[in-house]
Each structure stands twice: as C-alpha cells, then as structure tokens.
Amino acid sequence: MTSFLFILYLFLFLWLIWRSPWLRQIGVAPVWLIGLYLLKVAAGIAYGFFFTRLPNYTQNADTWRMFFAGIAEKQWLLQDPAAWLADIYTPRYAADTGLLGTENSLLNDVKDVALIKLISVLNIITNDSYNSNLLFYNYAVFMGQAALALCWKNVLQQKNAGWLLVIIVCWPSTLFWCSGFHRDGLILLGLGVFAWKAWQEIQQPKLTNKIWMLIAIALLFFLRNYVAVFAVMAAVFFWLFTKWPAKRWSIFVAFITGCMAFALVSGHAIPQAIAHRQQAFAQLQGGSQMAAVALDGSWWGLLQQLPSAMLRGILTPPLNLRWAWNDLPFAAENIVYVLAFLCACFLIVKRKAGSFTQPQRSWFLAASVVVLPILLLIGYTIPFATAIVRYKSILWPILLPPVMYIIVQYLKQRWPNSRWLAFL
C-alpha cells in the first residue's frame, strides 16, 4: 500500500508540474521542471537515509524525530482534533521567556510543534510514509524556489528563468538541506513567495499580493523569526528605494544610523539575546564543533567578534576541514562563490559588465538587508560547521543570481553568437 501511494502521489505531482500555467512563466520545457523536482525528491530521500546512520536516529536526527512524533500525533488528531489543534498555542511554561527566548518559550517551540502537526496530517494520506511525505513537502518547496526564480527573472530582465531556477535548486547545500523534511525548505518557500509577491506589489498593488505576503511572513516568523524581521525590513527598503531612487544611499545611511541609535537606547538586550542563543547552541552535541570565543552579552563583545563572525558565516566549512569528508562539497561551494564574487567585482570595476537599472540596484541593496545580518547572526551564534552550512542554505538563492548574472552578461558580450549562451 505504501509503495502504491508513493507512485500515485509522484505521478500526481508530475502531472501538476506538467500542466501548471504558472510554471510556464519560467520559460523552459516542463520536462526540465519535472527533472528538477525529481532531483529534489531524490535528494530528500538521500537526506533521510543519511541521518539513519546516526546512533538512535529516531531521537537524535530531527527529521526522523519529528516524523515518528507525527505518527503519534496522527492518532491524537483522529481521536480529538480540537485538542490536537489547541496544543499549538497552549501555554507550556510558568515563566515563558518570550520572543527572544531559546528555551522555555512557546514561540520557540512552535517551529517544531507546527512541523510535527503538518507531518501528522500528511501521515493520514500517506499511510505513515516518510518518502511519500517528501513528495508533498518538495512540491511546496519547489514552488517557492520557482517563485524566487521568477522574481529574479523580472529583476534581472531575463527572457527565461531556467538557468536561475537551476542554480537555486541545484546548489549543493540548498539541494541537500532544503529537500529533506525540515524547517529550511519551508523557510525558503516563505522567502520565495514573499519576494515574488513583494516585487509584484511594487509593480502593481493588489490585495491578493498583500495577503500572500502576510501568509509568507507568518510562516517565516513561526519557523525562524529573525528571517521574517529582515525580510520585512528589506521589503520596506525596496519600497522606499523605488519611491525615491535618487535618495537610496541616503536612506541606507539613515537606516544604519537608526540601528546604531536603537542599539544605544536598547542597552544590552540584543547582545544578551545573541549571547544566550550562542550558549544554547554550545550545549548541543556534534562532531563538527569549532572553537569560538564566548560572547559576554555586550555591544563591545559583538564588535570585537565582528570580523571572525562574518568570516565564519561566509567561509564555513573551510577546505581544511578534517572531521567530515561529506562537508567537502559545501566547502568547495564557498570557494566557488568567493571566486565568482571576486570575478564579478573585477568585471564591474573594469566596466566589462553592463550597467544596472535603478530597480536592480534597489533590489540588490534590499537583498543585502536580508543576507548580511543573517550571515552575521550565523557567525556569532553557531559553533558547528554542519549547522552553519544548513542555516546558510536558504541564503544561496539570494546570493547567487546577481553574481552569476554579471558573469553571464560578460560572457554574452564576449561571445554573442554562442548557442550555449543563447539559453541564458
């Protein structure tokens, strides 16, 4: 029965991708879209198999722990659906630590509770099959990645988004960590929907765009709240940049000044929250732990660790990593990106790349409002190389397209008649 359901749902989603008029906006044949979806499903199955190698994986691997918890929750859902639903927002602690808390916090627990309840719903229609659940999960995540590709297609004024979708889906860490059943893929779904609808809202305001943006930002908030905060800030920035394009740098400087003023007024609440999050991560067990200086909960401590935090966020894992051979592809992707970034900067300085339009410059600045603070937070708080790779996997679909676009534009100018570049 389980195998039959897997085949049935697989063909259902392949048919939906084949027939989707929305996906046709990407500009490639449906067979390529199906191939990318199947690649994600295969990566998700490999992800699940990889974590079965952990000792006591049903408890030590999050993806399997939540799956087996979802099996138990399914019985609760069938017996008492009202109590099952109310459990999401039922207070659990006498002294809740609130929004910034890393333990004894209802909001911090929601990200796991909501995923387990989603799995319990899927288990009803998949007969408790992990792999069949992946078909539903990866279809949703694939839609988010397609939305992000379409967004970049419009920003970069490309005739098709095929090459953008390929790098967004196939970049090693994004393919692995955002295809297995965990929070990261759903966060990428939320980012894709929010970015696509934010772009459409700026071009042509509609109520439906605003509704989708609210749904996406709610998803992000419950799964990883700081990502939602930076996404909203980026959308506000892009709206301001679009409304007053000549003043975008003044707006950016005003934002930095405002952040510094807020830091002075708020005292040590923010650095203390970051230090607590670092301590919570340090208490976990893992084979890829790196040496890191403990934060003291002060702004001066954050400032002292700023260079190492940024380097850790960008370049982890390094190529000399010794404890995990399977991290080698992720180390290589860092080096490839840094080289591509330096190449793009060289082309810009030498004026060998085409000039950017005002909306493109505004979008790049807004994207930096999402990427740079998250990279810093990752570098400050996470002492495990594998966890850094996972948390950073949602950022590659934002980091890669503008850099690759600059290189592609140069290649097109250099070889205008190349049939290989005609696809791009």
Short mmCIF file of C-alpha atoms in Angstrom, two decimals:
data_model
loop_
_atom_site.label_atom_id
_atom_site.label_comp_id
_atom_site.label_asym_id
_atom_site.label_seq_id
_atom_site.Cartn_x
_atom_site.Cartn_y
_atom_site.Cartn_z
CA MET A 1 0.00 0.00 0.00
CA THR A 2 2.82 2.42 0.90
CA SER A 3 4.59 1.87 -2.43
CA PHE A 4 1.34 2.28 -4.35
CA LEU A 5 0.62 5.60 -2.62
CA PHE A 6 4.16 6.82 -3.32
CA ILE A 7 3.80 6.08 -7.05
CA LEU A 8 0.30 7.57 -7.13
CA TYR A 9 1.34 10.85 -5.48
CA LEU A 10 4.52 11.03 -7.53
CA PHE A 11 2.57 10.90 -10.79
CA LEU A 12 0.05 13.39 -9.38
CA PHE A 13 2.75 15.99 -8.69
CA LEU A 14 4.49 15.32 -12.00
CA TRP A 15 1.17 15.93 -13.75
CA LEU A 16 0.59 19.15 -11.76
CA ILE A 17 4.04 20.44 -12.73
CA TRP A 18 3.49 19.46 -16.38
CA ARG A 19 0.12 21.24 -16.54
CA SER A 20 0.93 24.31 -14.42
CA PRO A 21 0.45 27.53 -16.44
CA TRP A 22 2.21 29.49 -13.68
CA LEU A 23 5.40 27.43 -14.01
CA ARG A 24 5.44 28.04 -17.76
CA GLN A 25 6.43 31.65 -16.99
CA ILE A 26 9.88 30.31 -16.13
CA GLY A 27 10.45 29.79 -19.85
CA VAL A 28 11.68 26.19 -20.02
CA ALA A 29 10.04 22.96 -21.13
CA PRO A 30 8.02 21.10 -18.46
CA VAL A 31 10.36 18.11 -18.73
CA TRP A 32 13.16 20.23 -17.23
CA LEU A 33 10.91 21.31 -14.38
CA ILE A 34 9.98 17.70 -13.72
CA GLY A 35 13.66 16.75 -13.74
CA LEU A 36 14.46 19.38 -11.10
CA TYR A 37 11.55 18.24 -8.94
CA LEU A 38 12.66 14.60 -9.18
CA LEU A 39 16.18 15.68 -8.25
CA LYS A 40 14.80 17.34 -5.11
CA VAL A 41 12.82 14.23 -4.20
CA ALA A 42 15.93 12.06 -4.66
CA ALA A 43 17.95 14.48 -2.52
CA GLY A 44 15.26 14.35 0.17
CA ILE A 45 15.32 10.56 0.23
CA ALA A 46 19.14 10.64 0.43
CA TYR A 47 18.84 13.19 3.26
CA GLY A 48 16.59 10.84 5.23
CA PHE A 49 18.87 7.85 4.58
CA PHE A 50 21.95 9.85 5.60
CA PHE A 51 20.52 10.56 9.04
CA THR A 52 19.56 6.94 9.66
CA ARG A 53 23.31 6.39 10.12
CA LEU A 54 23.23 8.33 13.42
CA PRO A 55 23.08 6.28 16.63
CA ASN A 56 19.50 6.27 17.95
CA TYR A 57 18.48 8.30 14.90
CA THR A 58 14.80 8.29 15.83
CA GLN A 59 15.68 10.74 18.62
CA ASN A 60 19.00 12.29 17.53
CA ALA A 61 18.06 13.18 13.92
CA ASP A 62 15.48 15.98 13.87
CA THR A 63 13.87 14.88 10.62
CA TRP A 64 13.19 11.36 11.96
CA ARG A 65 12.34 12.51 15.47
CA MET A 66 9.61 14.76 14.07
CA PHE A 67 8.40 12.03 11.71
CA PHE A 68 7.89 9.48 14.48
CA ALA A 69 6.35 12.16 16.70
CA GLY A 70 3.99 12.86 13.79
CA ILE A 71 2.87 9.23 13.78
CA ALA A 72 1.87 9.53 17.45
CA GLU A 73 0.19 12.90 16.78
CA LYS A 74 -1.82 11.36 13.96
CA GLN A 75 -3.64 9.17 16.45
CA TRP A 76 -4.34 12.23 18.61
CA LEU A 77 -5.65 14.12 15.57
CA LEU A 78 -8.05 11.32 14.69
CA GLN A 79 -9.29 10.93 18.27
CA ASP A 80 -9.53 14.58 19.42
CA PRO A 81 -8.89 17.11 16.62
CA ALA A 82 -9.91 20.12 18.76
CA ALA A 83 -7.33 19.36 21.45
CA TRP A 84 -4.77 18.49 18.78
CA LEU A 85 -5.19 21.95 17.20
CA ALA A 86 -5.33 23.84 20.51
CA ASP A 87 -1.99 22.29 21.51
CA ILE A 88 -0.20 24.63 19.08
CA TYR A 89 -0.91 27.72 21.19
CA THR A 90 -1.40 26.15 24.65
CA PRO A 91 0.99 27.72 27.22
CA ARG A 92 3.65 25.24 28.30
CA TYR A 93 5.74 27.19 30.81
CA ALA A 94 5.00 29.06 34.03
CA ALA A 95 7.64 31.66 33.13
CA ASP A 96 7.73 31.94 29.34
CA THR A 97 10.91 33.59 28.02
CA GLY A 98 9.04 35.17 25.10
CA LEU A 99 10.11 36.16 21.61
CA LEU A 100 13.88 36.16 22.13
CA GLY A 101 13.99 33.08 24.35
CA THR A 102 15.84 29.93 23.27
CA GLU A 103 14.29 27.69 25.94
CA ASN A 104 11.03 27.69 27.92
CA SER A 105 9.49 29.72 25.09
CA LEU A 106 6.20 28.85 23.40
CA LEU A 107 7.18 30.81 20.28
CA ASN A 108 10.49 28.96 20.09
CA ASP A 109 8.69 25.62 20.38
CA VAL A 110 6.12 26.41 17.68
CA LYS A 111 8.59 25.74 14.87
CA ASP A 112 8.84 22.08 15.91
CA VAL A 113 5.23 21.70 17.06
CA ALA A 114 3.83 23.05 13.78
CA LEU A 115 6.07 20.77 11.69
CA ILE A 116 5.08 17.72 13.70
CA LYS A 117 1.40 18.55 13.24
CA LEU A 118 1.96 19.03 9.50
CA ILE A 119 3.59 15.59 9.39
CA SER A 120 0.67 14.09 11.31
CA VAL A 121 -1.76 15.43 8.70
CA LEU A 122 0.38 14.08 5.85
CA ASN A 123 0.67 10.71 7.59
CA ILE A 124 -3.09 10.28 7.29
CA ILE A 125 -2.97 10.41 3.49
CA THR A 126 0.43 8.71 3.03
CA ASN A 127 -0.04 5.78 5.41
CA ASP A 128 2.87 6.93 7.63
CA SER A 129 5.39 7.02 4.77
CA TYR A 130 8.42 9.31 5.15
CA ASN A 131 9.20 9.21 1.43
CA SER A 132 5.60 9.95 0.40
CA ASN A 133 5.58 12.92 2.76
CA LEU A 134 8.66 14.17 0.91
CA LEU A 135 6.65 14.36 -2.34
CA PHE A 136 4.24 16.87 -0.79
CA TYR A 137 6.99 18.76 1.02
CA ASN A 138 9.27 19.10 -2.00
CA TYR A 139 6.42 20.13 -4.28
CA ALA A 140 5.69 23.05 -1.94
CA VAL A 141 9.37 23.99 -1.60
CA PHE A 142 9.86 23.71 -5.37
CA MET A 143 7.02 26.23 -5.85
CA GLY A 144 8.82 28.63 -3.52
CA GLN A 145 12.08 28.22 -5.42
CA ALA A 146 10.23 28.75 -8.72
CA ALA A 147 8.70 31.95 -7.28
CA LEU A 148 12.17 33.16 -6.32
CA ALA A 149 13.47 32.34 -9.82
CA LEU A 150 10.60 34.28 -11.40
CA CYS A 151 11.34 37.19 -9.09
CA TRP A 152 14.98 37.24 -10.17
CA LYS A 153 13.90 36.85 -13.81
CA ASN A 154 11.98 40.11 -13.56
CA VAL A 155 14.64 41.92 -11.56
CA LEU A 156 17.44 40.90 -13.93
CA GLN A 157 15.23 41.28 -17.04
CA GLN A 158 15.93 37.80 -18.37
CA LYS A 159 13.95 36.16 -21.18
CA ASN A 160 13.66 32.94 -19.16
CA ALA A 161 14.31 31.90 -15.59
CA GLY A 162 15.54 28.40 -16.38
CA TRP A 163 19.19 28.97 -15.52
CA LEU A 164 18.17 30.88 -12.39
CA LEU A 165 15.97 28.00 -11.22
CA VAL A 166 18.79 25.52 -11.89
CA ILE A 167 21.27 27.34 -9.62
CA ILE A 168 18.59 27.98 -6.98
CA VAL A 169 17.62 24.29 -6.84
CA CYS A 170 20.94 22.57 -7.57
CA TRP A 171 23.43 24.47 -5.43
CA PRO A 172 24.78 21.66 -3.19
CA SER A 173 23.85 22.88 0.29
CA THR A 174 20.46 24.19 -0.84
CA LEU A 175 19.69 20.95 -2.66
CA PHE A 176 20.56 18.80 0.35
CA TRP A 177 19.27 20.83 3.29
CA CYS A 178 16.16 22.25 1.60
CA SER A 179 14.99 18.90 0.18
CA GLY A 180 14.97 16.88 3.39
CA PHE A 181 11.95 17.27 5.67
CA HIS A 182 12.95 20.10 7.98
CA ARG A 183 12.32 23.80 8.55
CA ASP A 184 14.84 25.08 5.99
CA GLY A 185 12.86 24.17 2.88
CA LEU A 186 9.71 25.78 4.26
CA ILE A 187 11.68 28.91 5.14
CA LEU A 188 12.88 29.02 1.54
CA LEU A 189 9.25 28.60 0.44
CA GLY A 190 8.26 31.59 2.57
CA LEU A 191 11.13 33.73 1.26
CA GLY A 192 10.28 32.86 -2.35
CA VAL A 193 6.60 33.68 -2.03
CA PHE A 194 7.29 36.87 -0.07
CA ALA A 195 9.91 38.13 -2.54
CA TRP A 196 7.77 37.33 -5.61
CA LYS A 197 4.65 38.97 -4.20
CA ALA A 198 6.62 41.96 -2.88
CA TRP A 199 8.00 42.55 -6.38
CA GLN A 200 4.53 42.25 -7.91
CA GLU A 201 3.07 44.57 -5.26
CA ILE A 202 5.58 47.29 -6.12
CA GLN A 203 4.81 46.93 -9.83
CA GLN A 204 1.02 46.68 -9.47
CA PRO A 205 -0.54 46.86 -5.99
CA LYS A 206 -3.22 44.22 -5.35
CA LEU A 207 -4.98 42.88 -2.28
CA THR A 208 -4.04 39.30 -3.19
CA ASN A 209 -0.34 40.24 -3.18
CA LYS A 210 -0.66 41.66 0.33
CA ILE A 211 -2.48 38.55 1.56
CA TRP A 212 0.20 36.23 0.19
CA MET A 213 2.90 38.42 1.71
CA LEU A 214 1.22 38.20 5.13
CA ILE A 215 0.90 34.41 4.84
CA ALA A 216 4.56 34.08 3.83
CA ILE A 217 5.83 36.37 6.59
CA ALA A 218 3.74 34.49 9.19
CA LEU A 219 5.32 31.23 8.01
CA LEU A 220 8.79 32.74 8.31
CA PHE A 221 8.06 34.22 11.73
CA PHE A 222 6.97 30.92 13.25
CA LEU A 223 9.83 28.95 11.70
CA ARG A 224 12.71 31.43 12.19
CA ASN A 225 11.53 34.80 13.46
CA TYR A 226 14.63 36.87 12.68
CA VAL A 227 14.40 35.91 8.99
CA ALA A 228 10.88 37.37 8.94
CA VAL A 229 12.12 40.60 10.55
CA PHE A 230 14.88 41.10 7.98
CA ALA A 231 12.56 40.15 5.09
CA VAL A 232 10.05 42.84 6.14
CA MET A 233 12.86 45.38 6.51
CA ALA A 234 14.11 44.52 3.02
CA ALA A 235 10.61 44.95 1.54
CA VAL A 236 10.23 48.35 3.23
CA PHE A 237 13.65 49.36 1.94
CA PHE A 238 12.82 48.32 -1.60
CA TRP A 239 9.58 50.32 -1.47
CA LEU A 240 11.48 53.40 -0.23
CA PHE A 241 14.24 52.91 -2.82
CA THR A 242 11.62 52.63 -5.57
CA LYS A 243 9.71 55.70 -4.40
CA TRP A 244 12.83 57.84 -4.01
CA PRO A 245 15.54 56.17 -6.17
CA ALA A 246 17.87 59.17 -6.10
CA LYS A 247 17.99 59.04 -2.30
CA ARG A 248 18.53 55.32 -1.82
CA TRP A 249 22.03 55.73 -0.37
CA SER A 250 20.77 58.44 1.99
CA ILE A 251 18.01 56.07 3.08
CA PHE A 252 20.55 53.28 3.58
CA VAL A 253 22.83 55.52 5.67
CA ALA A 254 19.82 56.72 7.66
CA PHE A 255 18.95 53.11 8.37
CA ILE A 256 22.44 52.33 9.64
CA THR A 257 22.35 55.45 11.80
CA GLY A 258 18.94 54.48 13.14
CA CYS A 259 20.19 50.99 14.01
CA MET A 260 23.12 52.47 15.92
CA ALA A 261 20.81 54.84 17.79
CA PHE A 262 18.48 51.96 18.64
CA ALA A 263 21.45 49.97 19.90
CA LEU A 264 22.39 52.76 22.29
CA VAL A 265 18.82 53.19 23.54
CA SER A 266 18.06 49.46 23.98
CA GLY A 267 21.02 48.83 26.26
CA HIS A 268 22.32 45.25 26.16
CA ALA A 269 19.07 43.40 25.37
CA ILE A 270 20.07 42.44 21.81
CA PRO A 271 23.70 41.35 22.51
CA GLN A 272 22.48 39.40 25.54
CA ALA A 273 19.90 37.60 23.38
CA ILE A 274 22.61 36.75 20.84
CA ALA A 275 24.91 35.52 23.64
CA HIS A 276 22.11 33.33 25.05
CA ARG A 277 21.49 31.84 21.62
CA GLN A 278 25.21 31.09 21.27
CA GLN A 279 25.17 29.38 24.69
CA ALA A 280 22.12 27.32 23.70
CA PHE A 281 23.92 26.10 20.57
CA ALA A 282 27.12 25.39 22.54
CA GLN A 283 25.22 22.99 24.80
CA LEU A 284 24.35 20.76 21.85
CA GLN A 285 26.47 17.80 20.79
CA GLY A 286 28.04 17.46 17.34
CA GLY A 287 31.11 16.24 15.55
CA SER A 288 31.77 19.45 13.61
CA GLN A 289 32.13 21.82 16.57
CA MET A 290 34.57 24.68 16.08
CA ALA A 291 36.42 26.78 18.62
CA ALA A 292 34.59 30.04 19.26
CA VAL A 293 35.01 32.84 21.80
CA ALA A 294 32.04 33.04 24.16
CA LEU A 295 30.12 36.31 23.84
CA ASP A 296 29.80 38.37 27.03
CA GLY A 297 26.44 39.94 26.17
CA SER A 298 27.77 43.42 25.43
CA TRP A 299 27.93 45.51 22.27
CA TRP A 300 31.69 45.79 22.66
CA GLY A 301 31.93 42.00 22.71
CA LEU A 302 29.93 41.79 19.46
CA LEU A 303 32.12 44.45 17.86
CA GLN A 304 35.30 42.59 18.82
CA GLN A 305 33.99 39.36 17.28
CA LEU A 306 32.56 41.04 14.15
CA PRO A 307 35.38 40.09 11.70
CA SER A 308 35.58 36.45 12.85
CA ALA A 309 31.78 36.14 12.88
CA MET A 310 31.50 37.37 9.29
CA LEU A 311 34.31 35.08 8.13
CA ARG A 312 32.74 32.13 9.95
CA GLY A 313 29.37 32.88 8.40
CA ILE A 314 30.77 33.19 4.86
CA LEU A 315 33.60 30.65 4.69
CA THR A 316 32.38 27.76 6.86
CA PRO A 317 33.20 24.99 6.26
CA PRO A 318 36.81 25.73 5.21
CA LEU A 319 38.58 23.42 2.80
CA ASN A 320 40.91 22.18 5.54
CA LEU A 321 38.00 20.69 7.48
CA ARG A 322 39.20 17.38 8.90
CA TRP A 323 36.27 15.92 10.78
CA ALA A 324 33.69 15.39 8.00
CA TRP A 325 34.62 14.37 4.46
CA ASN A 326 30.98 14.78 3.44
CA ASP A 327 31.32 18.55 4.05
CA LEU A 328 33.80 18.81 1.16
CA PRO A 329 31.14 19.80 -1.46
CA PHE A 330 29.93 22.55 0.87
CA ALA A 331 33.47 23.81 1.43
CA ALA A 332 34.04 23.79 -2.34
CA GLU A 333 30.86 25.78 -2.98
CA ASN A 334 32.12 28.52 -0.66
CA ILE A 335 35.35 28.79 -2.63
CA VAL A 336 33.48 28.78 -5.96
CA TYR A 337 31.20 31.56 -4.77
CA VAL A 338 34.04 33.70 -3.42
CA LEU A 339 35.91 33.35 -6.73
CA ALA A 340 32.75 34.17 -8.70
CA PHE A 341 32.10 37.18 -6.47
CA LEU A 342 35.65 38.49 -6.97
CA CYS A 343 35.31 37.91 -10.71
CA ALA A 344 32.03 39.87 -10.77
CA CYS A 345 33.61 42.72 -8.81
CA PHE A 346 36.53 42.80 -11.27
CA LEU A 347 34.14 42.98 -14.23
CA ILE A 348 32.24 45.85 -12.60
CA VAL A 349 35.40 47.80 -11.80
CA LYS A 350 36.76 47.28 -15.31
CA ARG A 351 33.33 48.22 -16.74
CA LYS A 352 33.16 44.97 -18.67
CA ALA A 353 29.68 44.20 -17.38
CA GLY A 354 26.51 46.00 -18.39
CA SER A 355 25.19 48.80 -16.19
CA PHE A 356 22.40 48.15 -13.72
CA THR A 357 18.98 49.77 -13.80
CA GLN A 358 17.59 51.69 -10.84
CA PRO A 359 15.22 48.84 -9.79
CA GLN A 360 18.10 46.35 -9.96
CA ARG A 361 20.32 48.49 -7.72
CA SER A 362 17.46 48.98 -5.28
CA TRP A 363 16.73 45.25 -5.20
CA PHE A 364 20.40 44.36 -4.63
CA LEU A 365 20.56 46.76 -1.67
CA ALA A 366 17.33 45.38 -0.24
CA ALA A 367 18.66 41.82 -0.64
CA SER A 368 21.76 42.77 1.35
CA VAL A 369 19.47 43.76 4.23
CA VAL A 370 18.37 40.11 4.40
CA VAL A 371 21.69 38.37 3.74
CA LEU A 372 24.30 40.31 5.71
CA PRO A 373 22.58 40.37 9.14
CA ILE A 374 21.70 36.66 8.87
CA LEU A 375 25.29 35.76 7.97
CA LEU A 376 26.45 37.76 10.99
CA LEU A 377 23.97 36.05 13.32
CA ILE A 378 25.04 32.65 11.99
CA GLY A 379 28.70 33.51 12.58
CA TYR A 380 28.03 34.83 16.08
CA THR A 381 25.80 32.08 17.41
CA ILE A 382 26.52 28.75 15.70
CA PRO A 383 29.72 26.85 16.63
CA PHE A 384 29.03 23.80 14.41
CA ALA A 385 30.22 23.73 10.80
CA THR A 386 27.39 21.45 9.65
CA ALA A 387 24.75 23.67 11.28
CA ILE A 388 26.25 26.77 9.65
CA VAL A 389 26.00 25.10 6.24
CA ARG A 390 22.37 24.21 6.94
CA TYR A 391 21.35 27.67 8.18
CA LYS A 392 23.16 29.32 5.27
CA SER A 393 21.47 27.09 2.68
CA ILE A 394 18.44 29.43 2.49
CA LEU A 395 20.69 32.38 1.55
CA TRP A 396 22.34 30.94 -1.59
CA PRO A 397 19.23 31.59 -3.76
CA ILE A 398 19.65 35.28 -2.85
CA LEU A 399 23.46 35.44 -3.06
CA LEU A 400 23.98 33.57 -6.33
CA PRO A 401 21.74 35.16 -9.02
CA PRO A 402 23.21 38.71 -9.07
CA VAL A 403 26.80 37.42 -9.13
CA MET A 404 26.11 34.87 -11.86
CA TYR A 405 24.12 37.46 -13.83
CA ILE A 406 27.17 39.76 -14.02
CA ILE A 407 29.36 36.92 -15.26
CA VAL A 408 26.72 35.75 -17.76
CA GLN A 409 26.32 39.28 -19.14
CA TYR A 410 30.08 39.47 -19.74
CA LEU A 411 30.12 36.07 -21.46
CA LYS A 412 27.27 37.14 -23.72
CA GLN A 413 29.16 40.28 -24.72
CA ARG A 414 32.34 38.28 -25.27
CA TRP A 415 30.68 35.53 -27.35
CA PRO A 416 27.41 37.00 -28.67
CA ASN A 417 26.79 34.16 -31.16
CA SER A 418 27.34 31.25 -28.79
CA ARG A 419 24.42 28.82 -28.92
CA TRP A 420 25.28 27.62 -25.40
CA LEU A 421 24.77 31.12 -24.02
CA ALA A 422 21.56 31.63 -26.00
CA PHE A 423 19.69 29.68 -23.30
CA LEU A 424 20.71 32.22 -20.62
#
